[in-house]
Amino acid sequence: MLETIKPMDIEKRSFEIITGLLGDRRLDPENELVIKRVIHTTADFDYVENLRFSEHAVTKGIEALRGGCDIVTDTQMAKSGINKTILGRLGGEVRCFMSDPDVAEEAGARGITRAIVSMERAAKLGKPCVFAIGNAPTALISLYEQITAGTLRPALVIGVPVGFVNVVESKEQIMTAGAPYIVARGRKGGSNVAAAVCNAMLYQIMR
């Protein structure tokens, strides 16, 4: 039987269902709202196991966002899904360089992906950033190279690209870089997941 639910109560009811379906599975309290937000976005309970967090990654991400850091994404879709109103109140903005004509031109001239050039541009912003990568494994590879070279210190790397080529490998690699991370191990992920992780942290700040 269909439930009669007011529009403003749909999300609340969804989270109640998610909690019920989780049953006796215990989630780390620090990570719980991120995991549930991703499940809410995807209806995929595999993320209970797939999402991996470095020590206090969520707390570090929240502290960075509260301090006015920017969020850098690898897709316009992720950018559109992140709550820019809350982020703006905190002094940050969402940036995505992927569609910039000069990024495409440079990538073509160098024979590399736009994602790599975009991450190099982000490294020059001169302020702490949360990187939310939902599509391009080459973005994660570039971040790994810059982090290990000491030229970039991300506040947090959200590594959740979806796909088949270098996806699994880039996620495993970024977890060894030494930066705080939230990673969806395996092939699953996507721009919607990257945005969901960001929003889960932003909503905790504004509660």
PDB file of C-alpha atoms in Angstrom:
ATOM      1  CA  MET A   1       0.000   0.000   0.000  1.00  0.00           C
ATOM      2  CA  LEU A   2       1.256   3.446  -0.891  1.00  0.00           C
ATOM      3  CA  GLU A   3       2.128   5.741   1.980  1.00  0.00           C
ATOM      4  CA  THR A   4       0.635   9.215   2.129  1.00  0.00           C
ATOM      5  CA  ILE A   5       3.545  11.498   2.948  1.00  0.00           C
ATOM      6  CA  LYS A   6       3.843  15.270   2.866  1.00  0.00           C
ATOM      7  CA  PRO A   7       6.573  16.489   0.494  1.00  0.00           C
ATOM      8  CA  MET A   8       8.700  17.922   3.315  1.00  0.00           C
ATOM      9  CA  ASP A   9       8.615  14.573   5.109  1.00  0.00           C
ATOM     10  CA  ILE A  10       9.758  12.359   2.229  1.00  0.00           C
ATOM     11  CA  GLU A  11      13.468  12.626   3.011  1.00  0.00           C
ATOM     12  CA  LYS A  12      12.877  12.029   6.713  1.00  0.00           C
ATOM     13  CA  ARG A  13      10.834   8.925   5.913  1.00  0.00           C
ATOM     14  CA  SER A  14      13.517   7.718   3.501  1.00  0.00           C
ATOM     15  CA  PHE A  15      16.152   7.884   6.217  1.00  0.00           C
ATOM     16  CA  GLU A  16      13.845   6.040   8.597  1.00  0.00           C
ATOM     17  CA  ILE A  17      13.515   3.250   6.015  1.00  0.00           C
ATOM     18  CA  ILE A  18      17.280   3.161   5.496  1.00  0.00           C
ATOM     19  CA  THR A  19      17.849   2.878   9.252  1.00  0.00           C
ATOM     20  CA  GLY A  20      15.298   0.088   9.470  1.00  0.00           C
ATOM     21  CA  LEU A  21      16.821  -1.841   6.579  1.00  0.00           C
ATOM     22  CA  LEU A  22      20.271  -1.568   8.117  1.00  0.00           C
ATOM     23  CA  GLY A  23      18.903  -3.572  11.037  1.00  0.00           C
ATOM     24  CA  ASP A  24      21.565  -4.476  13.563  1.00  0.00           C
ATOM     25  CA  ARG A  25      24.472  -3.258  11.448  1.00  0.00           C
ATOM     26  CA  ARG A  26      26.390  -0.713  13.481  1.00  0.00           C
ATOM     27  CA  LEU A  27      27.958   2.241  11.700  1.00  0.00           C
ATOM     28  CA  ASP A  28      30.770   4.386  13.035  1.00  0.00           C
ATOM     29  CA  PRO A  29      28.918   7.435  14.464  1.00  0.00           C
ATOM     30  CA  GLU A  30      31.339   9.830  12.755  1.00  0.00           C
ATOM     31  CA  ASN A  31      30.711   8.278   9.341  1.00  0.00           C
ATOM     32  CA  GLU A  32      27.055   7.280   9.739  1.00  0.00           C
ATOM     33  CA  LEU A  33      25.394  10.313   8.152  1.00  0.00           C
ATOM     34  CA  VAL A  34      27.729  10.221   5.153  1.00  0.00           C
ATOM     35  CA  ILE A  35      27.008   6.540   4.547  1.00  0.00           C
ATOM     36  CA  LYS A  36      23.264   7.014   4.920  1.00  0.00           C
ATOM     37  CA  ARG A  37      23.267  10.044   2.617  1.00  0.00           C
ATOM     38  CA  VAL A  38      25.038   8.023  -0.077  1.00  0.00           C
ATOM     39  CA  ILE A  39      22.559   5.157   0.355  1.00  0.00           C
ATOM     40  CA  HIS A  40      19.712   7.680   0.149  1.00  0.00           C
ATOM     41  CA  THR A  41      21.149   8.990  -3.125  1.00  0.00           C
ATOM     42  CA  THR A  42      21.798   5.587  -4.709  1.00  0.00           C
ATOM     43  CA  ALA A  43      19.453   3.113  -2.944  1.00  0.00           C
ATOM     44  CA  ASP A  44      22.557   0.898  -2.812  1.00  0.00           C
ATOM     45  CA  PHE A  45      23.409  -0.663   0.540  1.00  0.00           C
ATOM     46  CA  ASP A  46      26.746  -1.933  -0.788  1.00  0.00           C
ATOM     47  CA  TYR A  47      28.154   1.430   0.254  1.00  0.00           C
ATOM     48  CA  VAL A  48      28.040   0.302   3.876  1.00  0.00           C
ATOM     49  CA  GLU A  49      31.034  -1.868   3.004  1.00  0.00           C
ATOM     50  CA  ASN A  50      32.437   0.028   0.003  1.00  0.00           C
ATOM     51  CA  LEU A  51      32.932   3.431   1.606  1.00  0.00           C
ATOM     52  CA  ARG A  52      36.282   3.654   3.353  1.00  0.00           C
ATOM     53  CA  PHE A  53      37.379   6.514   5.565  1.00  0.00           C
ATOM     54  CA  SER A  54      40.811   7.563   6.722  1.00  0.00           C
ATOM     55  CA  GLU A  55      41.062   8.429  10.399  1.00  0.00           C
ATOM     56  CA  HIS A  56      38.616  11.228  11.256  1.00  0.00           C
ATOM     57  CA  ALA A  57      38.169  12.076   7.575  1.00  0.00           C
ATOM     58  CA  VAL A  58      34.624  13.358   8.077  1.00  0.00           C
ATOM     59  CA  THR A  59      35.624  15.543  11.016  1.00  0.00           C
ATOM     60  CA  LYS A  60      38.547  16.967   9.036  1.00  0.00           C
ATOM     61  CA  GLY A  61      36.301  17.604   6.050  1.00  0.00           C
ATOM     62  CA  ILE A  62      33.712  19.377   8.177  1.00  0.00           C
ATOM     63  CA  GLU A  63      36.382  21.516   9.830  1.00  0.00           C
ATOM     64  CA  ALA A  64      37.752  22.524   6.426  1.00  0.00           C
ATOM     65  CA  LEU A  65      34.294  23.396   5.087  1.00  0.00           C
ATOM     66  CA  ARG A  66      33.481  25.327   8.233  1.00  0.00           C
ATOM     67  CA  GLY A  67      36.705  27.259   7.670  1.00  0.00           C
ATOM     68  CA  GLY A  68      35.645  28.396   4.196  1.00  0.00           C
ATOM     69  CA  CYS A  69      37.513  25.973   1.952  1.00  0.00           C
ATOM     70  CA  ASP A  70      36.471  25.441  -1.657  1.00  0.00           C
ATOM     71  CA  ILE A  71      35.202  22.202  -3.182  1.00  0.00           C
ATOM     72  CA  VAL A  72      36.794  21.156  -6.467  1.00  0.00           C
ATOM     73  CA  THR A  73      34.883  18.653  -8.586  1.00  0.00           C
ATOM     74  CA  ASP A  74      35.649  16.836 -11.830  1.00  0.00           C
ATOM     75  CA  THR A  75      32.168  17.181 -13.346  1.00  0.00           C
ATOM     76  CA  GLN A  76      29.526  19.853 -13.774  1.00  0.00           C
ATOM     77  CA  MET A  77      27.005  17.276 -12.539  1.00  0.00           C
ATOM     78  CA  ALA A  78      28.729  17.018  -9.167  1.00  0.00           C
ATOM     79  CA  LYS A  79      29.025  20.788  -9.027  1.00  0.00           C
ATOM     80  CA  SER A  80      25.309  21.208  -9.657  1.00  0.00           C
ATOM     81  CA  GLY A  81      24.426  18.681  -6.950  1.00  0.00           C
ATOM     82  CA  ILE A  82      26.412  20.270  -4.117  1.00  0.00           C
ATOM     83  CA  ASN A  83      24.577  22.696  -1.856  1.00  0.00           C
ATOM     84  CA  LYS A  84      26.233  25.948  -2.862  1.00  0.00           C
ATOM     85  CA  THR A  85      24.031  28.060  -0.587  1.00  0.00           C
ATOM     86  CA  ILE A  86      25.410  26.470   2.572  1.00  0.00           C
ATOM     87  CA  LEU A  87      28.959  26.433   1.210  1.00  0.00           C
ATOM     88  CA  GLY A  88      28.695  30.105   0.290  1.00  0.00           C
ATOM     89  CA  ARG A  89      27.580  31.024   3.794  1.00  0.00           C
ATOM     90  CA  LEU A  90      30.738  29.356   5.065  1.00  0.00           C
ATOM     91  CA  GLY A  91      32.923  31.355   2.674  1.00  0.00           C
ATOM     92  CA  GLY A  92      33.612  28.650   0.085  1.00  0.00           C
ATOM     93  CA  GLU A  93      32.560  27.936  -3.468  1.00  0.00           C
ATOM     94  CA  VAL A  94      32.342  24.947  -5.783  1.00  0.00           C
ATOM     95  CA  ARG A  95      34.824  24.941  -8.638  1.00  0.00           C
ATOM     96  CA  CYS A  96      34.980  22.799 -11.754  1.00  0.00           C
ATOM     97  CA  PHE A  97      37.535  23.602 -14.443  1.00  0.00           C
ATOM     98  CA  MET A  98      36.606  20.764 -16.793  1.00  0.00           C
ATOM     99  CA  SER A  99      34.592  22.901 -19.220  1.00  0.00           C
ATOM    100  CA  ASP A 100      37.041  25.810 -19.389  1.00  0.00           C
ATOM    101  CA  PRO A 101      38.194  26.284 -23.009  1.00  0.00           C
ATOM    102  CA  ASP A 102      41.816  26.853 -21.982  1.00  0.00           C
ATOM    103  CA  VAL A 103      41.799  23.598 -20.012  1.00  0.00           C
ATOM    104  CA  ALA A 104      40.626  21.688 -23.075  1.00  0.00           C
ATOM    105  CA  GLU A 105      43.224  23.464 -25.215  1.00  0.00           C
ATOM    106  CA  GLU A 106      46.072  22.664 -22.837  1.00  0.00           C
ATOM    107  CA  ALA A 107      44.955  19.047 -22.432  1.00  0.00           C
ATOM    108  CA  GLY A 108      44.892  18.608 -26.217  1.00  0.00           C
ATOM    109  CA  ALA A 109      48.301  20.193 -26.662  1.00  0.00           C
ATOM    110  CA  ARG A 110      49.868  18.003 -23.960  1.00  0.00           C
ATOM    111  CA  GLY A 111      47.990  14.833 -24.932  1.00  0.00           C
ATOM    112  CA  ILE A 112      46.517  14.360 -21.445  1.00  0.00           C
ATOM    113  CA  THR A 113      43.021  14.435 -19.982  1.00  0.00           C
ATOM    114  CA  ARG A 114      41.202  17.589 -18.997  1.00  0.00           C
ATOM    115  CA  ALA A 115      40.883  16.102 -15.522  1.00  0.00           C
ATOM    116  CA  ILE A 116      44.647  16.190 -15.053  1.00  0.00           C
ATOM    117  CA  VAL A 117      44.867  19.811 -16.167  1.00  0.00           C
ATOM    118  CA  SER A 118      41.906  20.672 -13.928  1.00  0.00           C
ATOM    119  CA  MET A 119      43.625  19.222 -10.859  1.00  0.00           C
ATOM    120  CA  GLU A 120      46.787  21.152 -11.702  1.00  0.00           C
ATOM    121  CA  ARG A 121      44.717  24.340 -11.914  1.00  0.00           C
ATOM    122  CA  ALA A 122      43.118  23.563  -8.578  1.00  0.00           C
ATOM    123  CA  ALA A 123      46.529  23.169  -6.958  1.00  0.00           C
ATOM    124  CA  LYS A 124      47.218  26.818  -7.800  1.00  0.00           C
ATOM    125  CA  LEU A 125      44.128  28.187  -6.044  1.00  0.00           C
ATOM    126  CA  GLY A 126      46.153  29.029  -2.965  1.00  0.00           C
ATOM    127  CA  LYS A 127      43.577  27.902  -0.424  1.00  0.00           C
ATOM    128  CA  PRO A 128      42.562  24.592   1.181  1.00  0.00           C
ATOM    129  CA  CYS A 129      40.244  22.485  -0.952  1.00  0.00           C
ATOM    130  CA  VAL A 130      38.074  19.421  -0.662  1.00  0.00           C
ATOM    131  CA  PHE A 131      38.386  17.424  -3.883  1.00  0.00           C
ATOM    132  CA  ALA A 132      35.189  15.582  -4.868  1.00  0.00           C
ATOM    133  CA  ILE A 133      36.045  13.196  -7.707  1.00  0.00           C
ATOM    134  CA  GLY A 134      33.113  11.191  -9.078  1.00  0.00           C
ATOM    135  CA  ASN A 135      34.020  10.465 -12.670  1.00  0.00           C
ATOM    136  CA  ALA A 136      37.674  10.719 -13.692  1.00  0.00           C
ATOM    137  CA  PRO A 137      40.264   8.295 -12.300  1.00  0.00           C
ATOM    138  CA  THR A 138      42.965  10.422 -13.948  1.00  0.00           C
ATOM    139  CA  ALA A 139      41.971  13.207 -11.557  1.00  0.00           C
ATOM    140  CA  LEU A 140      42.750  10.901  -8.636  1.00  0.00           C
ATOM    141  CA  ILE A 141      46.026   9.870 -10.255  1.00  0.00           C
ATOM    142  CA  SER A 142      46.997  13.526 -10.681  1.00  0.00           C
ATOM    143  CA  LEU A 143      46.089  14.271  -7.070  1.00  0.00           C
ATOM    144  CA  TYR A 144      48.182  11.317  -5.906  1.00  0.00           C
ATOM    145  CA  GLU A 145      51.192  12.533  -7.866  1.00  0.00           C
ATOM    146  CA  GLN A 146      50.882  16.091  -6.564  1.00  0.00           C
ATOM    147  CA  ILE A 147      50.333  14.992  -2.961  1.00  0.00           C
ATOM    148  CA  THR A 148      53.287  12.627  -2.930  1.00  0.00           C
ATOM    149  CA  ALA A 149      55.458  15.271  -4.610  1.00  0.00           C
ATOM    150  CA  GLY A 150      54.560  17.700  -1.832  1.00  0.00           C
ATOM    151  CA  THR A 151      52.981  20.284  -4.140  1.00  0.00           C
ATOM    152  CA  LEU A 152      49.414  19.805  -2.911  1.00  0.00           C
ATOM    153  CA  ARG A 153      47.862  19.303   0.515  1.00  0.00           C
ATOM    154  CA  PRO A 154      44.120  18.659   0.134  1.00  0.00           C
ATOM    155  CA  ALA A 155      41.863  19.126   3.127  1.00  0.00           C
ATOM    156  CA  LEU A 156      40.072  15.956   1.982  1.00  0.00           C
ATOM    157  CA  VAL A 157      39.927  13.754  -1.116  1.00  0.00           C
ATOM    158  CA  ILE A 158      36.566  12.195  -1.924  1.00  0.00           C
ATOM    159  CA  GLY A 159      37.502   9.472  -4.390  1.00  0.00           C
ATOM    160  CA  VAL A 160      34.389   7.896  -5.850  1.00  0.00           C
ATOM    161  CA  PRO A 161      34.799   7.667  -9.643  1.00  0.00           C
ATOM    162  CA  VAL A 162      32.627   5.088 -11.368  1.00  0.00           C
ATOM    163  CA  GLY A 163      33.719   2.853 -14.224  1.00  0.00           C
ATOM    164  CA  PHE A 164      36.190   0.253 -15.413  1.00  0.00           C
ATOM    165  CA  VAL A 165      39.499   1.710 -16.665  1.00  0.00           C
ATOM    166  CA  ASN A 166      41.921   2.569 -13.835  1.00  0.00           C
ATOM    167  CA  VAL A 167      38.990   3.169 -11.484  1.00  0.00           C
ATOM    168  CA  VAL A 168      39.786   0.522  -8.875  1.00  0.00           C
ATOM    169  CA  GLU A 169      43.524   1.135  -9.111  1.00  0.00           C
ATOM    170  CA  SER A 170      43.299   4.923  -8.728  1.00  0.00           C
ATOM    171  CA  LYS A 171      41.104   4.570  -5.647  1.00  0.00           C
ATOM    172  CA  GLU A 172      43.501   2.139  -4.020  1.00  0.00           C
ATOM    173  CA  GLN A 173      46.409   4.427  -4.865  1.00  0.00           C
ATOM    174  CA  ILE A 174      44.867   7.604  -3.415  1.00  0.00           C
ATOM    175  CA  MET A 175      44.377   5.828  -0.089  1.00  0.00           C
ATOM    176  CA  THR A 176      48.175   5.541   0.180  1.00  0.00           C
ATOM    177  CA  ALA A 177      48.940   9.198  -0.606  1.00  0.00           C
ATOM    178  CA  GLY A 178      48.850  10.424   2.991  1.00  0.00           C
ATOM    179  CA  ALA A 179      45.930  12.842   2.613  1.00  0.00           C
ATOM    180  CA  PRO A 180      42.562  12.461   4.388  1.00  0.00           C
ATOM    181  CA  TYR A 181      40.205  10.465   2.178  1.00  0.00           C
ATOM    182  CA  ILE A 182      36.719   9.070   1.715  1.00  0.00           C
ATOM    183  CA  VAL A 183      36.848   6.400  -1.003  1.00  0.00           C
ATOM    184  CA  ALA A 184      34.265   4.069  -2.529  1.00  0.00           C
ATOM    185  CA  ARG A 185      36.335   0.962  -3.168  1.00  0.00           C
ATOM    186  CA  GLY A 186      35.593  -1.022  -6.303  1.00  0.00           C
ATOM    187  CA  ARG A 187      33.909   0.153  -9.485  1.00  0.00           C
ATOM    188  CA  LYS A 188      30.874   1.880  -8.001  1.00  0.00           C
ATOM    189  CA  GLY A 189      30.554   5.617  -7.456  1.00  0.00           C
ATOM    190  CA  GLY A 190      29.646   8.594  -9.582  1.00  0.00           C
ATOM    191  CA  SER A 191      29.131  12.341  -9.512  1.00  0.00           C
ATOM    192  CA  ASN A 192      25.943  11.920  -7.502  1.00  0.00           C
ATOM    193  CA  VAL A 193      27.896  10.042  -4.826  1.00  0.00           C
ATOM    194  CA  ALA A 194      30.589  12.727  -4.719  1.00  0.00           C
ATOM    195  CA  ALA A 195      27.917  15.398  -4.246  1.00  0.00           C
ATOM    196  CA  ALA A 196      26.133  13.335  -1.611  1.00  0.00           C
ATOM    197  CA  VAL A 197      29.286  13.011   0.498  1.00  0.00           C
ATOM    198  CA  CYS A 198      29.838  16.775   0.323  1.00  0.00           C
ATOM    199  CA  ASN A 199      26.227  17.527   1.232  1.00  0.00           C
ATOM    200  CA  ALA A 200      26.274  15.102   4.141  1.00  0.00           C
ATOM    201  CA  MET A 201      29.088  17.128   5.690  1.00  0.00           C
ATOM    202  CA  LEU A 202      27.550  20.500   4.831  1.00  0.00           C
ATOM    203  CA  TYR A 203      24.209  19.528   6.368  1.00  0.00           C
ATOM    204  CA  GLN A 204      25.931  18.486   9.578  1.00  0.00           C
ATOM    205  CA  ILE A 205      27.423  21.968   9.846  1.00  0.00           C
ATOM    206  CA  MET A 206      24.022  23.637   9.446  1.00  0.00           C
ATOM    207  CA  ARG A 207      22.060  21.371  11.796  1.00  0.00           C
TER     208      ARG A 207
END
